[in-house]
XYZ file of C-alpha atoms in Angstrom:
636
model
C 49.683 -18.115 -32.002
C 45.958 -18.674 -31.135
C 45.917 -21.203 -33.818
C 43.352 -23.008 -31.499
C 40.394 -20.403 -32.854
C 41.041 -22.231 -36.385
C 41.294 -25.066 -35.183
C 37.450 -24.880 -33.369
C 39.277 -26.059 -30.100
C 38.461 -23.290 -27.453
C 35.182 -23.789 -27.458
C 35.741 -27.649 -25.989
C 37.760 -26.160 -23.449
C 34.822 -23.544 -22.722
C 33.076 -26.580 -21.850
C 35.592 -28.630 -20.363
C 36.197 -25.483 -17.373
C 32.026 -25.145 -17.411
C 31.655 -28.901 -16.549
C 32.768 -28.439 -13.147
C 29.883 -26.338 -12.651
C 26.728 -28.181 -14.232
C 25.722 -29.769 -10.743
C 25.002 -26.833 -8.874
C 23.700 -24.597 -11.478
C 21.286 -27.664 -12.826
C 20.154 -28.215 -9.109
C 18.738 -24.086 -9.590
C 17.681 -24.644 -13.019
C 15.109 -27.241 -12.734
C 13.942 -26.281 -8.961
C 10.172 -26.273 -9.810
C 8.128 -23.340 -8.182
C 5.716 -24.636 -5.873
C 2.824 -23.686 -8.336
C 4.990 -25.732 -11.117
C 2.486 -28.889 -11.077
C -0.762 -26.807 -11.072
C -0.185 -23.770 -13.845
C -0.830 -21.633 -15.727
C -3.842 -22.708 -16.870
C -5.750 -21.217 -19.514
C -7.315 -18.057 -18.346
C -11.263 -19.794 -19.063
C -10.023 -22.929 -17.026
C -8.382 -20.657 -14.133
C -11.733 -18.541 -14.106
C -14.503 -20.458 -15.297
C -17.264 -18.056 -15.333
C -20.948 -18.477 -15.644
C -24.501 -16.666 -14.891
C -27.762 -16.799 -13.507
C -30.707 -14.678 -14.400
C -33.797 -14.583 -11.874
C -36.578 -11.835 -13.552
C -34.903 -8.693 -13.126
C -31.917 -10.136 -10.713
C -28.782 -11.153 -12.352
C -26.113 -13.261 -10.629
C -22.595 -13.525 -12.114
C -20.030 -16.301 -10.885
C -17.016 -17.889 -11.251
C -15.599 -21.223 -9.997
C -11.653 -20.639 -9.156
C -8.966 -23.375 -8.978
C -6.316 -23.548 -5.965
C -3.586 -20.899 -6.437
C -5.704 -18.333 -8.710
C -7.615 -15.811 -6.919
C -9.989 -13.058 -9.127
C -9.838 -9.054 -8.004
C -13.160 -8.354 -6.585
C -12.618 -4.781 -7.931
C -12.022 -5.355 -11.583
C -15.074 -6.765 -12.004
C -17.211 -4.455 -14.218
C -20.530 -5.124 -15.824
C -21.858 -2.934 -18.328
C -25.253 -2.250 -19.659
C -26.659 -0.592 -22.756
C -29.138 2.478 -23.424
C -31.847 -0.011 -22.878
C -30.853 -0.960 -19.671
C -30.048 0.278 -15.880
C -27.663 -1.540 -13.749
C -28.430 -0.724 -10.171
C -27.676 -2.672 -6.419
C -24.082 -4.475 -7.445
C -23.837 -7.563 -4.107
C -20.441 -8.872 -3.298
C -20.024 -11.979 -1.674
C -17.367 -11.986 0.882
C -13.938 -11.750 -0.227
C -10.478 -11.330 1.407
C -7.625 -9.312 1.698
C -4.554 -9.227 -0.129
C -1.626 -7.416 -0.314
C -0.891 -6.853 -4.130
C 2.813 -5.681 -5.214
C 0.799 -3.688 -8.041
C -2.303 -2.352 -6.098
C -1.748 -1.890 -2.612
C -4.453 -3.803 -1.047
C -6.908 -5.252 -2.631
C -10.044 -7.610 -1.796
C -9.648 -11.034 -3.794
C -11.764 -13.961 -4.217
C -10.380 -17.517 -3.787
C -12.478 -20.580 -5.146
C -16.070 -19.277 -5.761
C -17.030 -15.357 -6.492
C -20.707 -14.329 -6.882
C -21.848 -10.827 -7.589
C -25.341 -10.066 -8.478
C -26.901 -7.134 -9.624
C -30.595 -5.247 -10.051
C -31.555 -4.747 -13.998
C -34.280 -2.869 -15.308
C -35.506 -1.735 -18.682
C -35.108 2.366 -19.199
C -37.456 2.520 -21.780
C -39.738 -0.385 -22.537
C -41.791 -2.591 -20.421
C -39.535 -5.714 -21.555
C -36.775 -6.343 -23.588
C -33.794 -8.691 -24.148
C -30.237 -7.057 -24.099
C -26.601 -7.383 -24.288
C -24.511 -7.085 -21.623
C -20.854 -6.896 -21.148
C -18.570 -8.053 -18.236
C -15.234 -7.415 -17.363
C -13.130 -9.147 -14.851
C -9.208 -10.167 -14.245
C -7.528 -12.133 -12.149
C -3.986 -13.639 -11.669
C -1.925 -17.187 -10.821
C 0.057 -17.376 -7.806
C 3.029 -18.892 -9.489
C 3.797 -15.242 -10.832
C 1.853 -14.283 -13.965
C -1.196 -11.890 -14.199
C -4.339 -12.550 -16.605
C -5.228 -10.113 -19.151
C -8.661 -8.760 -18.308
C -11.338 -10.854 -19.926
C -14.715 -9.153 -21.493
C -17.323 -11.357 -22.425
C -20.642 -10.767 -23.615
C -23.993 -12.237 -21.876
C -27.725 -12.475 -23.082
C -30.425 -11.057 -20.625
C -34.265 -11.611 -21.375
C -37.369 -10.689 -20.275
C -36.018 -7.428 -18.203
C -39.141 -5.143 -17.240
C -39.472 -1.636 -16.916
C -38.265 -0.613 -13.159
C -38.017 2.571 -11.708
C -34.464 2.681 -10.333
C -33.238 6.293 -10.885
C -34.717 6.825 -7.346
C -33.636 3.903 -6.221
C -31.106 4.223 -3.009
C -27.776 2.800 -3.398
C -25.047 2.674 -1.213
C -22.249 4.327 -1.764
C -18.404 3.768 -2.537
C -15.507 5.749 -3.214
C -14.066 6.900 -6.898
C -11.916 3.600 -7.923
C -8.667 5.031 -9.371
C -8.382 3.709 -12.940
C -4.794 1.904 -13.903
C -3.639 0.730 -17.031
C -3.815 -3.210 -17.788
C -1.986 -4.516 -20.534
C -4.141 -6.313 -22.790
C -3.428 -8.017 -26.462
C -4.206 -5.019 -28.612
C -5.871 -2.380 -26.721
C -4.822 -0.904 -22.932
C -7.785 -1.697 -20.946
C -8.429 0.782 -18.008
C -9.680 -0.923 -15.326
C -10.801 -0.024 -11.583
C -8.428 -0.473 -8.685
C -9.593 -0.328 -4.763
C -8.678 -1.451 -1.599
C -11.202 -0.632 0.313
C -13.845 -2.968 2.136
C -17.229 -1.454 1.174
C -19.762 -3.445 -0.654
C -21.862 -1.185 -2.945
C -22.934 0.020 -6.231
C -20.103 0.312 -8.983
C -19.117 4.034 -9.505
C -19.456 4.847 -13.310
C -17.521 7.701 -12.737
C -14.509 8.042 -15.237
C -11.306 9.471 -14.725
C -8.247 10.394 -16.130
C -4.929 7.643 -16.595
C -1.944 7.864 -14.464
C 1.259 8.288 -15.209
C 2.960 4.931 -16.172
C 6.440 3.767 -14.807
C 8.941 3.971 -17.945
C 8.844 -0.209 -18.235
C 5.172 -0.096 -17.987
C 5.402 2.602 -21.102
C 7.520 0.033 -23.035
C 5.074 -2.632 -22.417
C 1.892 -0.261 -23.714
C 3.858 0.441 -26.697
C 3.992 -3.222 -27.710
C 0.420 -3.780 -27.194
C -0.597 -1.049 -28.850
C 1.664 0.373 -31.446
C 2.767 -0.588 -35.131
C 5.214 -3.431 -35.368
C 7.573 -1.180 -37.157
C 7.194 1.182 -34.565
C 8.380 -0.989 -31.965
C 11.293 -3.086 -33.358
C 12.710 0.650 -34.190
C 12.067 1.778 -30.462
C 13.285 -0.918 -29.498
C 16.333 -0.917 -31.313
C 16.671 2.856 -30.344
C 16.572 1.353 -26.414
C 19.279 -1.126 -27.664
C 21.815 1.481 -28.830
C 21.038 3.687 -25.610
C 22.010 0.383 -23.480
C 25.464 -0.765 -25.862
C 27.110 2.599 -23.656
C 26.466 0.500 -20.285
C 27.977 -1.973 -18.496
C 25.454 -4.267 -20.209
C 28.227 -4.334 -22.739
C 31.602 -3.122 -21.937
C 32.771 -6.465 -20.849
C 32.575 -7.917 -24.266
C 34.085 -5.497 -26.291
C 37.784 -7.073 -25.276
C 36.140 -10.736 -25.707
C 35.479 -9.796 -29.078
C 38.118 -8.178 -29.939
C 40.807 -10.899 -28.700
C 38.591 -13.004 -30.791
C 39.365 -11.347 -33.915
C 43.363 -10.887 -32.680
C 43.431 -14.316 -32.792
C 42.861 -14.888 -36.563
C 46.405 -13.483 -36.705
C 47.507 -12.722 -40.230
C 44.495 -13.739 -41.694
C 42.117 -11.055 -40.062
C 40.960 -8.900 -42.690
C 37.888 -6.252 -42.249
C 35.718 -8.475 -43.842
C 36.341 -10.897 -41.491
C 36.350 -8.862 -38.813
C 33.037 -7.937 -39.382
C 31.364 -11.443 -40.729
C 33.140 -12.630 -36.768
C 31.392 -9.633 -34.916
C 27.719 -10.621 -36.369
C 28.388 -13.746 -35.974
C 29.143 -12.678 -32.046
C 26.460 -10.275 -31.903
C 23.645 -12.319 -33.282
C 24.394 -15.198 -30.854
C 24.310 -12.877 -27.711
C 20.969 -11.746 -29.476
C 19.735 -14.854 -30.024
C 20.394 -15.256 -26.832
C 18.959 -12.672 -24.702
C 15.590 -12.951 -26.581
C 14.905 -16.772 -25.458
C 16.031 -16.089 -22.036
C 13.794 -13.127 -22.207
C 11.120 -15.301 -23.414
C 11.839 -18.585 -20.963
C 11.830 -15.212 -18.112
C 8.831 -13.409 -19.177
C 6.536 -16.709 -19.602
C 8.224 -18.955 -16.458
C 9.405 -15.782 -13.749
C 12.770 -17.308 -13.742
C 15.510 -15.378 -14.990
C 18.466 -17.303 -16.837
C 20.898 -14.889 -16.477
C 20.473 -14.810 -12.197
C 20.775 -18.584 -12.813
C 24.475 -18.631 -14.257
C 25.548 -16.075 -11.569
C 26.681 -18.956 -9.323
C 30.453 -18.906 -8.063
C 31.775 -21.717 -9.800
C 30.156 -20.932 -12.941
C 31.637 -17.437 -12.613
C 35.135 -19.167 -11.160
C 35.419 -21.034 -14.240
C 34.435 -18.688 -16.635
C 37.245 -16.326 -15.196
C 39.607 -19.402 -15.222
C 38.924 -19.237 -18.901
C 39.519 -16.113 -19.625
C 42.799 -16.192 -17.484
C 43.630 -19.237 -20.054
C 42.866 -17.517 -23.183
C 44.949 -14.184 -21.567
C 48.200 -16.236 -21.080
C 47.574 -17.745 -25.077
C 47.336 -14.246 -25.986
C 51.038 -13.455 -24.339
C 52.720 -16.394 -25.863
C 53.409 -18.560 -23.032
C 51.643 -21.564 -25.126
C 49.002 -22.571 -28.071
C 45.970 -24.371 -26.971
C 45.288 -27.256 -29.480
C 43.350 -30.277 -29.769
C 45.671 -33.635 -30.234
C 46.612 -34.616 -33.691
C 43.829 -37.194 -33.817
C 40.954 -35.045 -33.402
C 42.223 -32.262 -35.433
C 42.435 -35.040 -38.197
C 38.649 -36.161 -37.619
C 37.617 -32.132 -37.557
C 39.562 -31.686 -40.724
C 37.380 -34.433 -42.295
C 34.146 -33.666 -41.306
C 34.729 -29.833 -42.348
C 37.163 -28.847 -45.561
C 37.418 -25.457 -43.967
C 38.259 -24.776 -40.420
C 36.085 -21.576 -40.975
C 33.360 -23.548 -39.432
C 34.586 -24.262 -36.519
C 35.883 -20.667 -35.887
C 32.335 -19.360 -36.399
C 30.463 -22.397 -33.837
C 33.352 -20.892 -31.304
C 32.335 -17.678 -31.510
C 28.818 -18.464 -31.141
C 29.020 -20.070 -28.067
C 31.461 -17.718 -26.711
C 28.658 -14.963 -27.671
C 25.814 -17.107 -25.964
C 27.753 -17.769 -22.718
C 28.919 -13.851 -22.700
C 25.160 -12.959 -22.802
C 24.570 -15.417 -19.818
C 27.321 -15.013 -17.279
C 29.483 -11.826 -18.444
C 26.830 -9.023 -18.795
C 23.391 -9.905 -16.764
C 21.234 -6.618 -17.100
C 17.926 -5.283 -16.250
C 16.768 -2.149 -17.930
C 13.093 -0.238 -18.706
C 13.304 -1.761 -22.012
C 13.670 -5.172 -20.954
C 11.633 -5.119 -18.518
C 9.003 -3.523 -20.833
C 8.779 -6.773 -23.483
C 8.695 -9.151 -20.263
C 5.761 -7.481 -18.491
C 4.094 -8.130 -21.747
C 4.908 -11.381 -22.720
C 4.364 -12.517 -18.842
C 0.858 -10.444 -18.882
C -0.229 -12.018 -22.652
C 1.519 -15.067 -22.975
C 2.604 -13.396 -26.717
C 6.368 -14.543 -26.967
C 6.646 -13.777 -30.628
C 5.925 -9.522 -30.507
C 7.642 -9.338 -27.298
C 10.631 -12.055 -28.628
C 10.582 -9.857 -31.607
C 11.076 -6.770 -29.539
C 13.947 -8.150 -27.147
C 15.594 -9.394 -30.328
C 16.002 -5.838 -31.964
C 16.937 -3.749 -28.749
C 19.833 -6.834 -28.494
C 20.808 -6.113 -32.283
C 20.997 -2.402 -31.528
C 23.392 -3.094 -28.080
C 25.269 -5.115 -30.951
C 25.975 -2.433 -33.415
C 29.061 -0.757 -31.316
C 30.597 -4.791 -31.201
C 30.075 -4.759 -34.857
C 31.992 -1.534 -35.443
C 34.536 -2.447 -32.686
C 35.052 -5.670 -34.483
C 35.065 -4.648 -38.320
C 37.697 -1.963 -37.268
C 39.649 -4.306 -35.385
C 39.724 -6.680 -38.681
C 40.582 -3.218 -40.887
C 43.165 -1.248 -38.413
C 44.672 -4.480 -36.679
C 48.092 -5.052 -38.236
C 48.572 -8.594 -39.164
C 52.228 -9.754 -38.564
C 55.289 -8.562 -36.992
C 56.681 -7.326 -33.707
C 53.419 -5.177 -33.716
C 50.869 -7.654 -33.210
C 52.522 -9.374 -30.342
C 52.023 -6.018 -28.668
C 48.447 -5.930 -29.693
C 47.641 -9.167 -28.594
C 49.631 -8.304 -25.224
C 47.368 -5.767 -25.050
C 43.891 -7.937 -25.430
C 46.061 -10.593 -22.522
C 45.751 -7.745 -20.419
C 42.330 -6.954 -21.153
C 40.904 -10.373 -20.407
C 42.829 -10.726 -17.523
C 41.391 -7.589 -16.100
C 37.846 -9.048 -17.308
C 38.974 -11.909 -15.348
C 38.969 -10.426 -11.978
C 35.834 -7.896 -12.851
C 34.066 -11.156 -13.172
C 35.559 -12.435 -10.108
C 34.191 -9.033 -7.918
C 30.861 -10.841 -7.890
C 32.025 -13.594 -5.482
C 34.751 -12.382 -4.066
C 35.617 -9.463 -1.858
C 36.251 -6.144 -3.433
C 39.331 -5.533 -1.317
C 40.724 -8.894 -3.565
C 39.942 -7.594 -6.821
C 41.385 -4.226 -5.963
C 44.923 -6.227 -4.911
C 44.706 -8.355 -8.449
C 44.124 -5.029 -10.459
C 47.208 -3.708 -8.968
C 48.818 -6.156 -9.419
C 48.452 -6.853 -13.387
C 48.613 -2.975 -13.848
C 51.533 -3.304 -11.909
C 53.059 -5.513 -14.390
C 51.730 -3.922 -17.206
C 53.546 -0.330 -16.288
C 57.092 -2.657 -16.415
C 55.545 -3.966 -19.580
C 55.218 -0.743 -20.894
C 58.994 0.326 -20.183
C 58.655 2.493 -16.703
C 61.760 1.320 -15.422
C 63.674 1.331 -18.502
C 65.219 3.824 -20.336
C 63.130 4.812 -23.564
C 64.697 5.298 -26.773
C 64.960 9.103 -27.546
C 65.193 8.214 -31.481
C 61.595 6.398 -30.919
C 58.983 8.532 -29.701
C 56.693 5.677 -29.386
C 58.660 4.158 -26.185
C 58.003 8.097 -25.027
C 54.662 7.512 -24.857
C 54.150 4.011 -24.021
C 56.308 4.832 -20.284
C 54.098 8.013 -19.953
C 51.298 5.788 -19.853
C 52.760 3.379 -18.057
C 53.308 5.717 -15.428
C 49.689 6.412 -15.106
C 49.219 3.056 -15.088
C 51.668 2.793 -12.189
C 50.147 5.353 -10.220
C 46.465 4.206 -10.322
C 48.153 0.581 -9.395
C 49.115 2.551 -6.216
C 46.399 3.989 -5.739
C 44.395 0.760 -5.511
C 46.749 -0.893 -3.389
C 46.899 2.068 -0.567
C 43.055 2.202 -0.940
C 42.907 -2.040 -0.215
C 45.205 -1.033 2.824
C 42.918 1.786 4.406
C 40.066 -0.420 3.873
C 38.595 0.731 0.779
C 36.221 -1.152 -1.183
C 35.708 0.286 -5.043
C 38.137 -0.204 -7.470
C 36.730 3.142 -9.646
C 37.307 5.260 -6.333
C 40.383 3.802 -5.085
C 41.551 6.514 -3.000
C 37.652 7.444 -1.295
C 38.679 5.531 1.603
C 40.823 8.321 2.515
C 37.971 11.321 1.984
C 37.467 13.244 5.169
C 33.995 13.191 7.184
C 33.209 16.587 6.312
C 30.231 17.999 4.743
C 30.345 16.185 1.606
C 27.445 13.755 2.112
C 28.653 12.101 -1.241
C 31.692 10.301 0.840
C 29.314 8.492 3.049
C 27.155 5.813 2.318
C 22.868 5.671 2.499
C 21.695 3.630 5.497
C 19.940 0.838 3.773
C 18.369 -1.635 5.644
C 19.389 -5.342 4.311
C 16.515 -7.685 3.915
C 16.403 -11.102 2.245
C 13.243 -12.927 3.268
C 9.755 -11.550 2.166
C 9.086 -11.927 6.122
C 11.890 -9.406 7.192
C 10.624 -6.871 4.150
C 7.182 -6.963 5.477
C 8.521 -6.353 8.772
C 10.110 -3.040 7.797
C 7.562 -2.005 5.536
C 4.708 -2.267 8.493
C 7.280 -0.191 10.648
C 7.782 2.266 7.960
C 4.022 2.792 7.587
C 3.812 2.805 11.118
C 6.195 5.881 11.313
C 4.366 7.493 8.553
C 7.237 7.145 6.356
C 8.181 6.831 2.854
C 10.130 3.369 1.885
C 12.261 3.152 -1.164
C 12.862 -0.788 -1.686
C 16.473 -1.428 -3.679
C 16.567 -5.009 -5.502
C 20.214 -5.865 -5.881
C 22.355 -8.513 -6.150
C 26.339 -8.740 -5.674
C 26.414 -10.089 -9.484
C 24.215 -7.264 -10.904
C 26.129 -4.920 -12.861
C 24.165 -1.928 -13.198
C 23.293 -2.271 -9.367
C 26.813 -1.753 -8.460
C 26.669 1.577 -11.340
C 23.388 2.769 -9.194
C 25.518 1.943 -5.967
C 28.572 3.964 -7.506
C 27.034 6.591 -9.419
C 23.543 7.341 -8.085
C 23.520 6.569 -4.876
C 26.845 7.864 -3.655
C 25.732 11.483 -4.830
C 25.329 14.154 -2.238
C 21.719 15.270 -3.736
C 20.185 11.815 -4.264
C 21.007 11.242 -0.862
C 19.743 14.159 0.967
C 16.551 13.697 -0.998
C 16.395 10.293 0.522
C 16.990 11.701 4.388
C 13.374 11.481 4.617
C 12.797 7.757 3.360
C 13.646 4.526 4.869
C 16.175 2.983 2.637
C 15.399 -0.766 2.212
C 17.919 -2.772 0.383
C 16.464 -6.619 -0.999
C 19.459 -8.443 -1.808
C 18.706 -11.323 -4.151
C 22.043 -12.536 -4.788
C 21.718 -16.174 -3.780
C 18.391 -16.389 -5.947
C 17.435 -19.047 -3.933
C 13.992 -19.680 -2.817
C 13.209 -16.674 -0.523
C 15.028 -14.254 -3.671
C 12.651 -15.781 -6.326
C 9.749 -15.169 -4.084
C 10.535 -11.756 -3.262
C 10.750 -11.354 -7.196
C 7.677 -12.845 -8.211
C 6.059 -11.284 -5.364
C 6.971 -7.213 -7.140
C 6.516 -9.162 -10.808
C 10.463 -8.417 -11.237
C 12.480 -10.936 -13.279
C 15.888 -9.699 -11.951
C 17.466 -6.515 -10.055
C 17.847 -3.661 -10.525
C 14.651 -1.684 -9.976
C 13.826 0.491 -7.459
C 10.051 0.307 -5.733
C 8.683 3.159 -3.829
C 5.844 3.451 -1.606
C 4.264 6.741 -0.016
C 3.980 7.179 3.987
C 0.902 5.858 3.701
C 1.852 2.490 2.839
C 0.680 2.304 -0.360
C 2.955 1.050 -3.186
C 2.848 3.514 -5.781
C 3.665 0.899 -9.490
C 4.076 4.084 -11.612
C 6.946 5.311 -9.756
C 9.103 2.131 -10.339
C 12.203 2.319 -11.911
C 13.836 -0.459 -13.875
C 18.039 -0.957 -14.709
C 20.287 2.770 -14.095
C 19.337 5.972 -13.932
C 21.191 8.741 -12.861
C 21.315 11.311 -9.865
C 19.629 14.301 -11.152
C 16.946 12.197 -13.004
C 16.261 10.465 -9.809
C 16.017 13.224 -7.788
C 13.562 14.423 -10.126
C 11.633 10.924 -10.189
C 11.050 11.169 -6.326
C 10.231 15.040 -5.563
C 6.872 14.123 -5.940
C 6.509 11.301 -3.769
């Protein structure tokens, strides 16, 4: 049975249920952004930058390209002991509302600052001056800030530490990722033209992604793939992950009497390193492009099919038939390869890379972390590098699952049928999890019942067990449980439930449990309706927390279940306007509300204060739980 995993079949018919869906998720693949044609440019063609010196008057400026636009506020210039740097002139700029700074004043096309230089001890001398600025592309990515160095000649002696200046408020200073260093820079939104405070100030605190992303630019490479990997193992106990452990598993079940722990284990690295591989250049493609891979397989008949697979490889696993090429091809296949061995390890490759696309999308700190920096530097190989070793470390309970599977799976008899019965049932059930994306919950609770359903007769509850074999003892006791929770789902569909982990939570009372009901969140899906609420929440002096979800997103329906439905998180939320972003279609208005909060994918949670202003070091990134949330927004 299974014979067609030796036979390097499977995969073909992988392909043959996928075909089916190439049209419509090609048509989302290669939709170009409207900035596709024009960028990213180099940062010294998207800013090209030049000076003018006039005696002791120095005018910087910069010739901008449609869709770029420079921060007025991050442009610095600094002097030396020798000289003073007085009387900083703006020209105009405009308004913008940044997803990272609030508002900001930015310059489109042309930006010319000038500024008053004097010598502070000689009558004239020729210095070295440095100037800072950073700006960003409209297609989604975010320059580095640049520092160059200009020449500046003939500068006499000026009195200017009378000099009147006007004034303007202490810029807050935020942390820029850079290639090597964190640059602090200055962040403002206010309108005043004046003379650059030189006032320092202490960093603020740094969302947990934005952590992960200083810690690649700035720490040893050792130090990182081992954080990293750290991150990876902390991730392998999430839903990230779960779903594959009875792909792989079945896998190895497959190889019948020939699985050994050997092979169990050469099969899971095989497995693991191809979801690795794989996460890493979609990471990559993500972090340089904005466009998330993962989001793109979510699409129903990609996910139909792929359930229509497993469903396939679930009814090979009870016997009902063997899936097998025709003698013909098996003849060619045998030529080209002596050993089938081949074949079985380019099966579970792809069945590794397409797991890593379309069963377990996921969005965490981490992840998030290596794609703000590759997107920010443009460095795919230390971020790549850094994806590629938190995936290895998500891998390592697959490997051990799958090496024990080889060692503790028995290899003929009655026995193994009931194993491989067992991994049926799991892939079935994998099946309909996959299905809960695009279909109602109600119909995936009615499925589960109905497979448990069978599996509790499977498992001898309406038979009489065998006293001399405790075994049957056991299996009808759990088949009983089995039974029950089958029940349980199916009177929960009927009162109009709509979780499959709380089946029953339909029936909870409406007393003072807050945890039964649900947080108000307002659904948005256009950037138009979010501004809309936003400008209504600051109106109201109100706090907004903005949820970016999506109906395929695993770990948003954990924050949904978990977080979210706990009685503490939501009273400290009473005082917030709930706004949920669903992204789900990840069509054009999704991708721009996205790129617009630099976000690859959901989850992540974006607060701002009553004030309006979007505080970036309070984001959160993939799960977290209740009392750690609570604890995240006590302060906001």
């Amino acid at each position: 049975m299974f014979d067609f995993l030796k036979r390097s079949t499977w995969q073909h018919l992988l392909f043959l249920a996928l075909f089916v869906s190439v049209q419509p998720a090609t048509a989302g693949l290669f939709d170009k952004s409207p900035y596709a044609d024009d960028g990213p440019l180099q940062v010294e063609e998207a800013f090209v930058f030049g000076q003018l010196q006039d005696g002791n008057r120095l005018n910087l400026y910069w010739d901008i390209p449609d869709d770029y636009y420079l921060y007025r506020d991050r442009i610095e210039l600094k002097g030396t002991d020798k000289t003073l740097i007085s009387n900083r002139v703006n020209s105009p700029a405009e308004q913008k509302e940044d997803p990272l700074f609030g508002q900001v004043w930015v310059y489109h096309n042309r930006a010319d600052i000038s500024y008053d230089l004097a010598s502070a001890n000689e009558d004239v001398i020729d210095d070295t001056l440095i100037v800072t600025y950073q700006g960003c592309w409209e297609g989604g990515i975010c320059y580095p800030p640049v520092t160059k160095e200009i020449k500046v000649a003939g500068i006499t002696k000026n009195d200017l530490s009378d000099a009147p200046s006007s004034s303007t408020e202490t810029l807050e200073p935020i942390k820029v990722y850079a290639e090597g260093d964190v640059a602090e820079v200055n962040a403002a939104g206010d309108d005043s033209m004046g003379t650059e405070s030189n006032e320092s100030a202490g960093p603020v605190s740094l969302s947990e992604q934005d952590q992960f992303a200083q810690m690649i630019g700035q720490g040893n490479l050792f130090v990182i793939l081992g954080a990293f990997f750290i991150a990876g193992l902390a991730l392998s106990f999430t839903p990230c992950v779960f779903p594959m452990i009875p792909i792989l598993s079945s896998i190895i079940a497959g190889q019948g009497r020939k699985v050994t722990a050997g092979k169990g284990l050469f099969l899971s690295v095989v497995y693991v390193l191809a979801v690795s591989i794989t996460y890493t250049l979609a990471g990559i493609f993500a972090g340089l492009f904005g466009e998330n891979l993962q989001a793109l397989f979510q699409n129903p008949w990609i996910i139909g099919s792929f359930s229509f697979v497993f469903v396939l490889l679930s009814l090979s696993m009870f016997g009902f038939y063997e899936l097998q090429l025709p003698n013909s091809i098996q003849t060619r296949l045998s030529k080209a390869s002596n050993s089938q061995e081949g074949g079985t390890v380019a099966g579970v490759a792809i069945m590794g890379f397409l797991s890593a696309l379309i069963v377990g999308p996921c969005m965490a700190a981490p992840l998030a972390g290596a794609l703000i920096y590759i997107g920010q530097t443009g460095d795919p190989v230390l971020g790549g590098s850094a994806l590629f070793s938190m995936s290895l470390g998500m891998g390592v309970p697959l490997i051990l699952v799958g090496t024990s599977a080889g060692k503790l799976l028995p290899h003929a008899g009655l026995w193994m049928g009931k194993v491989k019965a067992v991994f049926g049932v799991l892939l079935l059930l994998l099946a309909i999890w996959m299905l809960d994306r695009i279909v109602p919950t109600v119909v995936t609770m009615w499925l589960t019942a109905l497979v448990l359903i069978v599996s509790a007769v499977y498992m001898g509850v309406l038979s009489n067990a065998d006293k001399a074999k405790p075994a049957t003892h056991i299996a009808k006791g759990l088949g009983i449980v089995v039974l029950l929770y089958a029940i349980a789902l199916m009177a929960g569909a009927l009162a109009g439930g709509n979780s499959v982990i709380y089946p029953l939570k339909a029936f909870a009372g409406s007393g003072s449990n807050a945890s039964t009901q649900k947080l108000a969140f307002i659904n948005v899906t256009t950037p138009e309706q979010l501004q809309s609420q936003l400008d209504e929440a600051k109106a109201n002096n109100q706090p907004v927390m903005l949820d970016f979800y999506a109906d395929w997103c695993v770990s948003c329906i954990e924050l949904e279940v978990f977080t979210f439905a706990d009685a503490t998180v939501q009273r400290s939320l009473d005082r917030f306007k709930v706004i949920k972003v669903d992204v789900t279609k990840n069509d054009g208005p999704a991708k721009e509300l996205n790129r617009s909060y630099n976000l690859i994918g959901p989850p992540a949670l974006i607060f701002y204060n009553a004030a309006g202003e979007m505080l970036s070091n309070k984001t959160l990134i993939g799960v977290v739980g209740p009392q750690d949330f609570v604890n995240h927004i006590s302060s906001i």
